[in-house]
Tab-separated table of C-alpha atoms (C1' of nucleotides) in Angstrom:
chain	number	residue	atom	x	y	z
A	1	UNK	CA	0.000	0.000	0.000
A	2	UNK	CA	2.486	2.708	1.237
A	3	UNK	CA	4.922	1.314	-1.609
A	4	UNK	CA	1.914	2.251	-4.364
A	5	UNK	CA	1.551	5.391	-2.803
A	6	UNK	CA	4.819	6.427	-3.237
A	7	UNK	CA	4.576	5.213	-6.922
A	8	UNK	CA	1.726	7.073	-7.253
A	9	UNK	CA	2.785	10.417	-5.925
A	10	UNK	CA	5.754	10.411	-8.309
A	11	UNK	CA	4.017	10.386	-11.048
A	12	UNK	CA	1.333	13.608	-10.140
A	13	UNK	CA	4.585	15.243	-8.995
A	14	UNK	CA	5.426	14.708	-12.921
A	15	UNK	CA	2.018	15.610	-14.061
A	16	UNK	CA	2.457	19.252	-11.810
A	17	UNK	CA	6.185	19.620	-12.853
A	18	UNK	CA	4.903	19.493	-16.599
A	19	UNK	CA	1.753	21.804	-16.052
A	20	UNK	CA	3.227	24.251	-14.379
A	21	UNK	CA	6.269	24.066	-16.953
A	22	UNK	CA	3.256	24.795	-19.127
A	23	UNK	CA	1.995	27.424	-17.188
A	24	UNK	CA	5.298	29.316	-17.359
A	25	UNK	CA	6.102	29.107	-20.798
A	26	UNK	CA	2.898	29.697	-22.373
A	27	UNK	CA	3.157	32.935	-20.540
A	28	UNK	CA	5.949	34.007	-21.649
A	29	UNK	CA	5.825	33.149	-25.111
A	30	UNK	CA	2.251	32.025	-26.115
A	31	UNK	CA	1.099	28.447	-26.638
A	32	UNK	CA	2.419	28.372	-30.121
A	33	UNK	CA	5.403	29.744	-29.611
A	34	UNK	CA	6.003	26.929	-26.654
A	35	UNK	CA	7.366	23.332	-28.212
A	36	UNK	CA	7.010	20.832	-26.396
A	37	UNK	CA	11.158	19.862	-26.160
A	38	UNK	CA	11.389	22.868	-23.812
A	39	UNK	CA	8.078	22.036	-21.702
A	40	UNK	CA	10.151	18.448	-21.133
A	41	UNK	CA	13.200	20.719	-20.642
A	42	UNK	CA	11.917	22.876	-18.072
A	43	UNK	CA	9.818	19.578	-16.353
A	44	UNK	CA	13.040	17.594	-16.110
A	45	UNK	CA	11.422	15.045	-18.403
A	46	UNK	CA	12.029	13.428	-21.986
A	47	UNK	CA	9.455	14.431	-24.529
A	48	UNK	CA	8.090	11.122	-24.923
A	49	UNK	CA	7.486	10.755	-21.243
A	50	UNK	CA	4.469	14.061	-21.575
A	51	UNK	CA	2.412	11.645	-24.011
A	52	UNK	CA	2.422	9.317	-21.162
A	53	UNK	CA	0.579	12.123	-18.957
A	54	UNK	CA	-1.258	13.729	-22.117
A	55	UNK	CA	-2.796	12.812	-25.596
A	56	UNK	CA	-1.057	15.493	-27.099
A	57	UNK	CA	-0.647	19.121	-27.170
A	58	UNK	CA	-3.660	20.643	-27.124
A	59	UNK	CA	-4.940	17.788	-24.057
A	60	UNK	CA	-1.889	19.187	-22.154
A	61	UNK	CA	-3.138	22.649	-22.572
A	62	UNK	CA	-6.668	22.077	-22.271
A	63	UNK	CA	-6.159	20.236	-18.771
A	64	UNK	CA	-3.704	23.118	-17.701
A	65	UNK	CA	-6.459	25.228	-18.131
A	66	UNK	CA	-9.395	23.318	-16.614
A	67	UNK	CA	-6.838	22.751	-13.321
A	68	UNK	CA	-6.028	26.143	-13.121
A	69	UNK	CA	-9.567	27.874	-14.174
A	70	UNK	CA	-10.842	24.958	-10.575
A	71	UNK	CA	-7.828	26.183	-8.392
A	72	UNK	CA	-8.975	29.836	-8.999
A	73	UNK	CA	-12.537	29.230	-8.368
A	74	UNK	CA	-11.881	26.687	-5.389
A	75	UNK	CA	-9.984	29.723	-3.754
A	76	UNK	CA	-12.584	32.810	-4.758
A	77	UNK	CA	-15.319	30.792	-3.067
A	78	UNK	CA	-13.477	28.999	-0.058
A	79	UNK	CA	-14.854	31.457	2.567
A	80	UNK	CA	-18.463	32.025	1.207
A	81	UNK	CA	-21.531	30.718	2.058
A	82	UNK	CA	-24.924	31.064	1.171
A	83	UNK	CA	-26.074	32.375	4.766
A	84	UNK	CA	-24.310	35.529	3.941
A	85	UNK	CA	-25.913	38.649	2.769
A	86	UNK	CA	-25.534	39.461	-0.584
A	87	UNK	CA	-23.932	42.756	-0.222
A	88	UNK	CA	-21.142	40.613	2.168
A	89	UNK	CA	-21.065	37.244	0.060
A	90	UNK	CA	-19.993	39.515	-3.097
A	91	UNK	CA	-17.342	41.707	-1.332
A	92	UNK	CA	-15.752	38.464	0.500
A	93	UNK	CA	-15.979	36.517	-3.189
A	94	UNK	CA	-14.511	40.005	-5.312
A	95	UNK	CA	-11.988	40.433	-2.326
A	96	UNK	CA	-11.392	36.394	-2.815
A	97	UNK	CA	-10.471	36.729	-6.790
A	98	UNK	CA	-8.655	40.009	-6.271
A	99	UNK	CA	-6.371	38.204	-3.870
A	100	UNK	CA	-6.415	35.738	-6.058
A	101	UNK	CA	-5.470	37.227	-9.174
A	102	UNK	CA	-2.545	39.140	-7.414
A	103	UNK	CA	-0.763	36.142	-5.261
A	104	UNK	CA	-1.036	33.528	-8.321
A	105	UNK	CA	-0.606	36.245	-10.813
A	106	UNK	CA	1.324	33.702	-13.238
A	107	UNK	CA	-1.943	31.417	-13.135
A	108	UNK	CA	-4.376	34.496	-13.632
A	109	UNK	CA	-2.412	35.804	-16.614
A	110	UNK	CA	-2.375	32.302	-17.640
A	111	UNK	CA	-6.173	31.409	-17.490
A	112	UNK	CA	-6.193	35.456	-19.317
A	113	UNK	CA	-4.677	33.984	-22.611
A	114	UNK	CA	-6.809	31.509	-22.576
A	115	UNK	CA	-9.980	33.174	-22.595
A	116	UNK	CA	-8.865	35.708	-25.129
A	117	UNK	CA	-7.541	33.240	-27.495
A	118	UNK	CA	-8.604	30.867	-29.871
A	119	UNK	CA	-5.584	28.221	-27.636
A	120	UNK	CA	-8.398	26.423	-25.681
A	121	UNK	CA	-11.371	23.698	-26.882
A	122	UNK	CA	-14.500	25.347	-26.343
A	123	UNK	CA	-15.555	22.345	-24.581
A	124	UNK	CA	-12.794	23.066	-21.852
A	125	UNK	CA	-13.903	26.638	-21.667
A	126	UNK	CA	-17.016	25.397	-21.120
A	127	UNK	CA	-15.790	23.387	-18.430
A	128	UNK	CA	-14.611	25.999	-16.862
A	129	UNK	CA	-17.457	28.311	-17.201
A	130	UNK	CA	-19.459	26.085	-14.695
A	131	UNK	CA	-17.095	26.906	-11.553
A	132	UNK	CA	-18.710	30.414	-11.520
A	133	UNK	CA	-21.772	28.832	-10.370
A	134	UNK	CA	-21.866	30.001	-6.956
A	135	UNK	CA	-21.116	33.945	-8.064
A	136	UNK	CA	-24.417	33.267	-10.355
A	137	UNK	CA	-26.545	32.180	-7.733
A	138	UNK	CA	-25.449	34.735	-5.223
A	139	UNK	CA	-26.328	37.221	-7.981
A	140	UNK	CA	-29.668	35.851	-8.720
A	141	UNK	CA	-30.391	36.389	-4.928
A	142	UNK	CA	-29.416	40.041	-4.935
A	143	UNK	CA	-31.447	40.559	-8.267
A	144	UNK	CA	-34.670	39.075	-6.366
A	145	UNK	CA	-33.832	41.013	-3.148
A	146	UNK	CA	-33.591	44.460	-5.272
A	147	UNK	CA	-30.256	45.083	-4.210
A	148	UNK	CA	-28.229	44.063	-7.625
A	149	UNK	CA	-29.733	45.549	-10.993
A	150	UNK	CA	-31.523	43.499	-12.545
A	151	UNK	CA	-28.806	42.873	-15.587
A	152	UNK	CA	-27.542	39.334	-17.481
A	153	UNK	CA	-24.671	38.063	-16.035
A	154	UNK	CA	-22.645	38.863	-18.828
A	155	UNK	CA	-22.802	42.445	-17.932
A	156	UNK	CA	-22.336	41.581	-14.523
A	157	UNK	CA	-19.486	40.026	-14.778
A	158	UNK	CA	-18.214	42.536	-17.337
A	159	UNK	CA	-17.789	45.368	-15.047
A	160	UNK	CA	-17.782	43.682	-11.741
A	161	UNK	CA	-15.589	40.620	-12.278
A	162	UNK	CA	-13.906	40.814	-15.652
A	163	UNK	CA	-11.622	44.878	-14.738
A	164	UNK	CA	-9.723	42.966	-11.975
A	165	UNK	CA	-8.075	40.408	-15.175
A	166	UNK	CA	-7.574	44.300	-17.204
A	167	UNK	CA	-5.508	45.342	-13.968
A	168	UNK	CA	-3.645	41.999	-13.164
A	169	UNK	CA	-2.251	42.122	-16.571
A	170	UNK	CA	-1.653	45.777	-16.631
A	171	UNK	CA	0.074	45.803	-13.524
A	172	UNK	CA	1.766	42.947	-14.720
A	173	UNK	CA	3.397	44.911	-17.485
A	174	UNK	CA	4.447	47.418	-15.117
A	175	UNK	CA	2.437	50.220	-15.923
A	176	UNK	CA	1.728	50.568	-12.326
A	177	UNK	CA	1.248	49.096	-9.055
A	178	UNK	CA	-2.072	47.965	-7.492
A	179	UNK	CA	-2.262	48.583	-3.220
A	180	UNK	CA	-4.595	48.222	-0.790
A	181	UNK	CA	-6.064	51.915	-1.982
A	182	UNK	CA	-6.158	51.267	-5.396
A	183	UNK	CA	-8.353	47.536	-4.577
A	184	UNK	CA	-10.242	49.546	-2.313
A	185	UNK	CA	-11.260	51.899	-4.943
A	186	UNK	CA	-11.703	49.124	-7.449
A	187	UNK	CA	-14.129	47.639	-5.524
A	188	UNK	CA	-15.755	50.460	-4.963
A	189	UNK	CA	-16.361	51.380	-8.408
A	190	UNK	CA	-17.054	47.325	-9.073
A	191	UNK	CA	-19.880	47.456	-6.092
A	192	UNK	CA	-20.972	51.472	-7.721
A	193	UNK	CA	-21.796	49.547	-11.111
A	194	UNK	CA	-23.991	46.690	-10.401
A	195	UNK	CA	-25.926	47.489	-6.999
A	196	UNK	CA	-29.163	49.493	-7.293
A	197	UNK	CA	-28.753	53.124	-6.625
A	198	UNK	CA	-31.094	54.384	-3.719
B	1	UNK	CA	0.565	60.864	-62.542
B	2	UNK	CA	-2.355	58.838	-62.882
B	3	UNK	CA	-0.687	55.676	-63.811
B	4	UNK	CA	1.702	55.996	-61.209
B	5	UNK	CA	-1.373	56.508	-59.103
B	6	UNK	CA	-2.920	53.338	-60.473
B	7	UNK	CA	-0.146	51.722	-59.467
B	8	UNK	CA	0.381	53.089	-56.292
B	9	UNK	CA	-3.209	51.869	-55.293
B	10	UNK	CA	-2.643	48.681	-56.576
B	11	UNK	CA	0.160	47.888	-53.971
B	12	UNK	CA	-1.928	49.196	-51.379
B	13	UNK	CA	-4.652	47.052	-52.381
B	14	UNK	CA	-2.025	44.180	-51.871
B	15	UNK	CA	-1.134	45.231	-48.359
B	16	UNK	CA	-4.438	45.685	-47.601
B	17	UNK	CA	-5.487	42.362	-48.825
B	18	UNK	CA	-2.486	40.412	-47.037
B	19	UNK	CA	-3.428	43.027	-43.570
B	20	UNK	CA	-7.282	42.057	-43.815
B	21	UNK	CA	-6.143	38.474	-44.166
B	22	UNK	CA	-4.101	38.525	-41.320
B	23	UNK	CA	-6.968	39.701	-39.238
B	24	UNK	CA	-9.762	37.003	-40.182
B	25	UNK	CA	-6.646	33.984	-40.072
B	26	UNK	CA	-5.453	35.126	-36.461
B	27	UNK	CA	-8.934	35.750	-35.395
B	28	UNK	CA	-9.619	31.869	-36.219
B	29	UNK	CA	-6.104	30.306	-35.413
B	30	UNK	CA	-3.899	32.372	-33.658
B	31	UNK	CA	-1.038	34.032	-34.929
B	32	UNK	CA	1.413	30.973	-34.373
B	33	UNK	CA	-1.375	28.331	-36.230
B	34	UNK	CA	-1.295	31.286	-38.956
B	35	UNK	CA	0.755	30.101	-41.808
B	36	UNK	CA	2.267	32.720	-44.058
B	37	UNK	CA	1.361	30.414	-46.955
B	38	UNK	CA	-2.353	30.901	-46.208
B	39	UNK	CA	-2.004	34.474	-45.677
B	40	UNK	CA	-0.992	34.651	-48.853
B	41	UNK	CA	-3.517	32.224	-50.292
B	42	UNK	CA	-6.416	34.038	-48.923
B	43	UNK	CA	-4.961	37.584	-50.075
B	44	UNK	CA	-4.355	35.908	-53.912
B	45	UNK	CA	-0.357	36.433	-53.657
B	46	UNK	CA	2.580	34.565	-53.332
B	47	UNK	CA	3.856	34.118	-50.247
B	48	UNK	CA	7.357	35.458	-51.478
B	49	UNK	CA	5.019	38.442	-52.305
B	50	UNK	CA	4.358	39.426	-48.441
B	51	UNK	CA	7.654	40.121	-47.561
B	52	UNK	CA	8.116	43.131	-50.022
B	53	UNK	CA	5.574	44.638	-48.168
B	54	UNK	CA	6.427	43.576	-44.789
B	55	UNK	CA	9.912	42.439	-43.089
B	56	UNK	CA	8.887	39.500	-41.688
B	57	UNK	CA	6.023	37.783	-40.463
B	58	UNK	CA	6.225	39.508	-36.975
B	59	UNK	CA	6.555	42.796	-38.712
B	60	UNK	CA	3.356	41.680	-40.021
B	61	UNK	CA	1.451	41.510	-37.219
B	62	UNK	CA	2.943	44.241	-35.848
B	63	UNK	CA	1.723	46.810	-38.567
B	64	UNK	CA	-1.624	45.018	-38.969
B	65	UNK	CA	-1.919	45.824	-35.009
B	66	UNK	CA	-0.942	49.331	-35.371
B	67	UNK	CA	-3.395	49.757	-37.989
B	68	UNK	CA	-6.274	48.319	-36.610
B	69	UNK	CA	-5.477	50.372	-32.905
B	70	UNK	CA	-5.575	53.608	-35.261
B	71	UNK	CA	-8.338	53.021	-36.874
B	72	UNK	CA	-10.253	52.278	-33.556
B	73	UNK	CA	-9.528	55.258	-31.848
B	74	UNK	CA	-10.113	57.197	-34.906
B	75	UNK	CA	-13.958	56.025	-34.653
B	76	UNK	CA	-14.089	56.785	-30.977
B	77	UNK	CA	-12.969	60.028	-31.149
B	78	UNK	CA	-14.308	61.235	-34.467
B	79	UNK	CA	-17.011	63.124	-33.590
B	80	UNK	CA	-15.892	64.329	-29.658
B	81	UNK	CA	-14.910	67.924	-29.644
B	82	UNK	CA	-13.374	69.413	-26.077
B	83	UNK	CA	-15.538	71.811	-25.850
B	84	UNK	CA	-18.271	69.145	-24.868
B	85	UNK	CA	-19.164	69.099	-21.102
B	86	UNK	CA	-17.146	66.019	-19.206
B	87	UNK	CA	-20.337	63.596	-19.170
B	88	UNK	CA	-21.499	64.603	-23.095
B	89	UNK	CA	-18.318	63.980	-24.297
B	90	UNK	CA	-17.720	60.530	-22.269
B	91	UNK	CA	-21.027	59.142	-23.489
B	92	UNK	CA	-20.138	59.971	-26.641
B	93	UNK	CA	-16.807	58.197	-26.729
B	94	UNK	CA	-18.448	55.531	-24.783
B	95	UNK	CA	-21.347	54.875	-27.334
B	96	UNK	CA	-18.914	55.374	-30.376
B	97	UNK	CA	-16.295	52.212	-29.072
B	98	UNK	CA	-19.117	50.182	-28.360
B	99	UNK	CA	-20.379	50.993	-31.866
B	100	UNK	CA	-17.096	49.852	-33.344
B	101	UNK	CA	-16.553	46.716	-31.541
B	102	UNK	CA	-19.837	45.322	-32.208
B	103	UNK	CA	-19.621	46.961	-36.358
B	104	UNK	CA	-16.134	46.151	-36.483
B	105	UNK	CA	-16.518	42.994	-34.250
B	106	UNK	CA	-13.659	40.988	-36.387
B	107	UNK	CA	-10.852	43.857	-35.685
B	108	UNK	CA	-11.924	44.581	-32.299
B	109	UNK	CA	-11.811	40.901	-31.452
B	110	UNK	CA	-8.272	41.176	-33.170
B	111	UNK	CA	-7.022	43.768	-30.817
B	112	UNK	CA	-8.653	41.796	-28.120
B	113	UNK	CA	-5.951	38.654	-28.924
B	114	UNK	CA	-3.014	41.133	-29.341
B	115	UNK	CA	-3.373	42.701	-25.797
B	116	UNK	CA	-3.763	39.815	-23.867
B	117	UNK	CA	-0.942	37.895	-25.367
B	118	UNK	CA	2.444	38.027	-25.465
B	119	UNK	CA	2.235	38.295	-29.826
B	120	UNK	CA	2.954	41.888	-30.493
B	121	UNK	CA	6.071	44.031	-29.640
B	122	UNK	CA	6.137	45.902	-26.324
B	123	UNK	CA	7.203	49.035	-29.261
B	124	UNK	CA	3.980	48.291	-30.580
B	125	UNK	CA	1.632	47.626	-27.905
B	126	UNK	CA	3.378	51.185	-26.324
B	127	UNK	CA	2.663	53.325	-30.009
B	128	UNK	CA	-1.292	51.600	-29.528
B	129	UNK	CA	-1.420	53.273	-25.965
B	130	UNK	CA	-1.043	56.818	-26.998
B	131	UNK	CA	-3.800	57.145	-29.413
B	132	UNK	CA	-6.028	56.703	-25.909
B	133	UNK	CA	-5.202	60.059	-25.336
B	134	UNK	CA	-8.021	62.323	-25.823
B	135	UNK	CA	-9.678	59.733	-23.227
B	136	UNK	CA	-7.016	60.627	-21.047
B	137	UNK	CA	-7.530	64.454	-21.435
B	138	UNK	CA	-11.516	63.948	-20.960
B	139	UNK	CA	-10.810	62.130	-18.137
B	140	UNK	CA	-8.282	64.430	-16.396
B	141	UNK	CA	-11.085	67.798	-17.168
B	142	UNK	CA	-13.302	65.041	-15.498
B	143	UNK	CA	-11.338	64.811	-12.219
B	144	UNK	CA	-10.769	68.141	-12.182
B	145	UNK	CA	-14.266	69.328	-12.040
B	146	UNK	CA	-15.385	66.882	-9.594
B	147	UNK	CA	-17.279	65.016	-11.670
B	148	UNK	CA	-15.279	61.631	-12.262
B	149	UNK	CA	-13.493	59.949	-9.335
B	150	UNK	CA	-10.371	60.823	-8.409
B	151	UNK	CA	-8.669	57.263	-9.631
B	152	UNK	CA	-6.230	55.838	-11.695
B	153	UNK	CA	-6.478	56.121	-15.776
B	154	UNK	CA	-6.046	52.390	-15.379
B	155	UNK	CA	-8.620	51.959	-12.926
B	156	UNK	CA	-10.977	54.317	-14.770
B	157	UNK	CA	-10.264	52.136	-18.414
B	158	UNK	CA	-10.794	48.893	-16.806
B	159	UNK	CA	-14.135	50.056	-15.416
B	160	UNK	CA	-15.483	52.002	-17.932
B	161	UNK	CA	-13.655	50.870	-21.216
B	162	UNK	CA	-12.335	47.357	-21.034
B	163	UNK	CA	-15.981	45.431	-20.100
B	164	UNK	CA	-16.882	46.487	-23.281
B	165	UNK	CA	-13.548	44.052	-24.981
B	166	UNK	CA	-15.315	41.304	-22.211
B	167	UNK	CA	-19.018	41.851	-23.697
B	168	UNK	CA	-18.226	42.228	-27.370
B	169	UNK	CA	-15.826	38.624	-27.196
B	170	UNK	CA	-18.696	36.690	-25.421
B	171	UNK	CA	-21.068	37.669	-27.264
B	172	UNK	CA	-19.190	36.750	-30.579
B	173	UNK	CA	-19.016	33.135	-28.697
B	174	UNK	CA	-22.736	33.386	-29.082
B	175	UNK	CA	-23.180	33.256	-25.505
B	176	UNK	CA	-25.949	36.048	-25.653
B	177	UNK	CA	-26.759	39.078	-27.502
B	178	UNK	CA	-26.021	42.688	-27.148
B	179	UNK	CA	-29.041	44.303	-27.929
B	180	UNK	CA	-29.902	48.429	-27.722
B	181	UNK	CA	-31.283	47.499	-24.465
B	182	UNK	CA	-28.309	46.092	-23.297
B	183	UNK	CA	-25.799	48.548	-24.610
B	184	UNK	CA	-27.684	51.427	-22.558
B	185	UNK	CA	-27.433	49.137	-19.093
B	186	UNK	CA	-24.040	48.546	-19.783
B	187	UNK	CA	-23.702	52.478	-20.195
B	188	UNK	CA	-25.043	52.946	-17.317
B	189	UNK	CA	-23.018	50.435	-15.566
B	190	UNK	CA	-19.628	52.406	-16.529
B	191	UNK	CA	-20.938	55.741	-15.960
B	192	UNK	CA	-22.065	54.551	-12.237
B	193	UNK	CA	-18.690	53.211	-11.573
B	194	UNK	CA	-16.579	56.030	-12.283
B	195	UNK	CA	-18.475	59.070	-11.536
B	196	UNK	CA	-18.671	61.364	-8.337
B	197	UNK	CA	-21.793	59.974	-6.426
B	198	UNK	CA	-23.890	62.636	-5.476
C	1	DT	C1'	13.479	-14.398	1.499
C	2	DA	C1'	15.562	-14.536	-2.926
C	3	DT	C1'	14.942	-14.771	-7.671
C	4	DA	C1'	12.575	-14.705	-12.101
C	5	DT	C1'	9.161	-12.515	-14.888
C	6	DA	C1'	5.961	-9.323	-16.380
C	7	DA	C1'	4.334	-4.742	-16.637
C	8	DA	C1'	4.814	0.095	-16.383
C	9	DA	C1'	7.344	4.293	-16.734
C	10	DG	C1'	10.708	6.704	-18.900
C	11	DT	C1'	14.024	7.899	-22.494
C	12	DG	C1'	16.816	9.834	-26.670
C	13	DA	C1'	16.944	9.616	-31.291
C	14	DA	C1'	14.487	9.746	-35.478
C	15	DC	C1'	10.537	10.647	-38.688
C	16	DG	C1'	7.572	13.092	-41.448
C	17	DT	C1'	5.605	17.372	-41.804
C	18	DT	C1'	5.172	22.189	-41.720
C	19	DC	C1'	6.843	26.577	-41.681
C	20	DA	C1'	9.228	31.156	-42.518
C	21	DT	C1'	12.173	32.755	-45.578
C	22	DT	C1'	15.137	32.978	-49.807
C	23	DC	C1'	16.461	32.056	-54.601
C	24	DT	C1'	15.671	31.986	-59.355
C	25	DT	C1'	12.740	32.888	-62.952
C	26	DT	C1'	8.870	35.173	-65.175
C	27	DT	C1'	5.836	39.010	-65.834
C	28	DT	C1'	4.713	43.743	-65.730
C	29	DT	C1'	5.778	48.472	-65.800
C	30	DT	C1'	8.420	52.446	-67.248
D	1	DA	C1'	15.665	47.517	-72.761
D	2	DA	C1'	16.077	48.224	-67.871
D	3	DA	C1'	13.975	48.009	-63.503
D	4	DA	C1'	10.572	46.731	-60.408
D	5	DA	C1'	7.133	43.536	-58.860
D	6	DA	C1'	5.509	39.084	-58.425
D	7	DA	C1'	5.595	34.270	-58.639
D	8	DG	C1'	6.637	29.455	-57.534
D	9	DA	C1'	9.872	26.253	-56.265
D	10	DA	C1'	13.472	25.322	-53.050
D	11	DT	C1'	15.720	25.256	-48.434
D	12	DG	C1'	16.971	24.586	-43.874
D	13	DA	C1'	15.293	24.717	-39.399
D	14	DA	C1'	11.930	23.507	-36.003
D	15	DC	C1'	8.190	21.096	-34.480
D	16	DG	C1'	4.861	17.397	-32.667
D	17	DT	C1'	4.841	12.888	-32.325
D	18	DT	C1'	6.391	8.060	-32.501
D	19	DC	C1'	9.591	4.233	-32.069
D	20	DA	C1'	12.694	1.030	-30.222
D	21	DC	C1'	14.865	0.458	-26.275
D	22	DT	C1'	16.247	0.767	-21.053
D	23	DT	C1'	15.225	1.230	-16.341
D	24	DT	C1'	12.260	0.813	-12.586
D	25	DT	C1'	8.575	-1.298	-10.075
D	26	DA	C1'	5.324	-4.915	-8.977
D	27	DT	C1'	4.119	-9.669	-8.867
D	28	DA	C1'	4.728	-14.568	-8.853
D	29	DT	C1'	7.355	-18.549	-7.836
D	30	DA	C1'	10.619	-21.348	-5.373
DNA sequence: TATATAAAAGTGAACGTTCATTCTTTTTTT
DNA sequence: AAAAAAAGAATGAACGTTCACTTTTATATA
């Protein structure tokens, strides 16, 4: 038993070493521009040993992006739960991805590219669209209590979610440096935009 | 005179054939899945053909980026004058990009791929920047006065602007449609979240 | 427990293809 | 006739993937 364990755990260490050798160099270079010999390179692995992990190229990158699109979503709703209020449930989730997008900033620029790319199946962005659950619902509560217009979620999520991915990558690029004031103020003017004006 | 003119527009045809085609193959593939050899297909040359107009295929995309960021911001700020009052003049701006991206919906989606991947130049991604500036200007009469909230130009674009890159992409995923309706919400949204409450 | 055998995991080199770019030739323009 | 523009074929490099082989691990047998 402990023996298969240990068998097993060296190979997910592989399977990590290899996505977030993905991760990295997709980043930098875009998934094109990323051959496979240097995602081995950077793993520590031979080529041949990623088709043992993943049907090909595009599988690698489409899992990449389903694992990371589940880690960000696991951590923007860890803390939430429905007994909140929706006013409180959507600052703690906003607060959630902000944090999020600025601590795993490589996996938020990352999941980015992605989404504004033709790189990813649309059955994996698909996928992935079904983690936001929880945001939707929470919504759908506000919109019945009259405290969230009463907008689709796209637009929703346009101006309350989606800015926080335009500053990431900005800041990112150096163009300036998001503090505590500056997320203060961004929620702010997230909250300003979808809640009903009394 | 006119010959040479006949001439002259004949070239420019070309490049604007093999730009055009850049557009709709990237759009669909990505820049790295874009062949040269189909750019030229699609724009009826030969791919030796592209590179007396252009110095290489990055050089390509380059220019066809630059073109397509001036054209945009010469539809947004077309009609805007400065002697407009802070809030005319931002709805108008407002109302004339979301009019391009949803007319123009296969170059705005272009720009859309080019900012949020590594594919263009940092030299060319900087010359796109500056034609924002009129925004800019607006924005800084805007703070002035009192009316728009003392933020960032970055915070400010990714509330006000950038949903509008978010809305037009998902949409063009047939994921819903932006209707007149919509388009005035959304307006509504951008103007809440940047202005001076009362 | 020690050894033999089978299976699984891993590898480096090689293959066939594709690609950006260049070279040589042909066509068009002046 | 000279020069410029365009074409198509050619080229070398790079890529994703596969192949034949080795090493490691698990299982069975004695």
């Amino acid at each position: 038993m402990s023996i298969k364990m240990a068998k097993l755990q060296k190979s997910i260490d592989k399977r990590n070493a290899l996505i977030k050798a993905t991760i990295e160099l997709v980043n930098n270079n875009g998934f094109h521009a990323t051959p496979m010999s240097k995602i081995a390179k950077m793993a520590n692995v031979s080529p041949a040993t990623i088709y043992l992990y993943f049907e090909n190229k595009q599988d690698l990158v489409n899992q990449t992006y389903i694992e990371v699109k589940t880690e960000y979503t696991k951590y923007a709703f860890a803390t939430y739960e429905q007994s909140m209020s929706v006013e409180a449930g959507f600052k703690l989730i906003w607060n959630r991805i902000a944090d999020f997008k600025l601590k795993e900033c490589e996996h938020a620029m990352f999941l980015a590219q992605c989404d504004n790319s033709p790189m990813i199946d649309e059955d994996s962005r698909n996928e992935g669209i079904k983690h936001l659950q929880p945001l939707l619902d929470l919504w759908a509560r506000g919109k019945a209590e009259g405290i969230i217009k009463p907008l689709s979620d796209y637009l929703l999520y346009a101006y309350a979610i989606n800015p926080l991915s335009f500053l990431m990558i900005t800041q990112k690029r150096g163009a300036f440096k998001l503090d505590k004031t500056h997320l203060e103020e961004a929620y702010q003017s997230a909250w300003s935009s979808i809640k009903v004006c009394e």
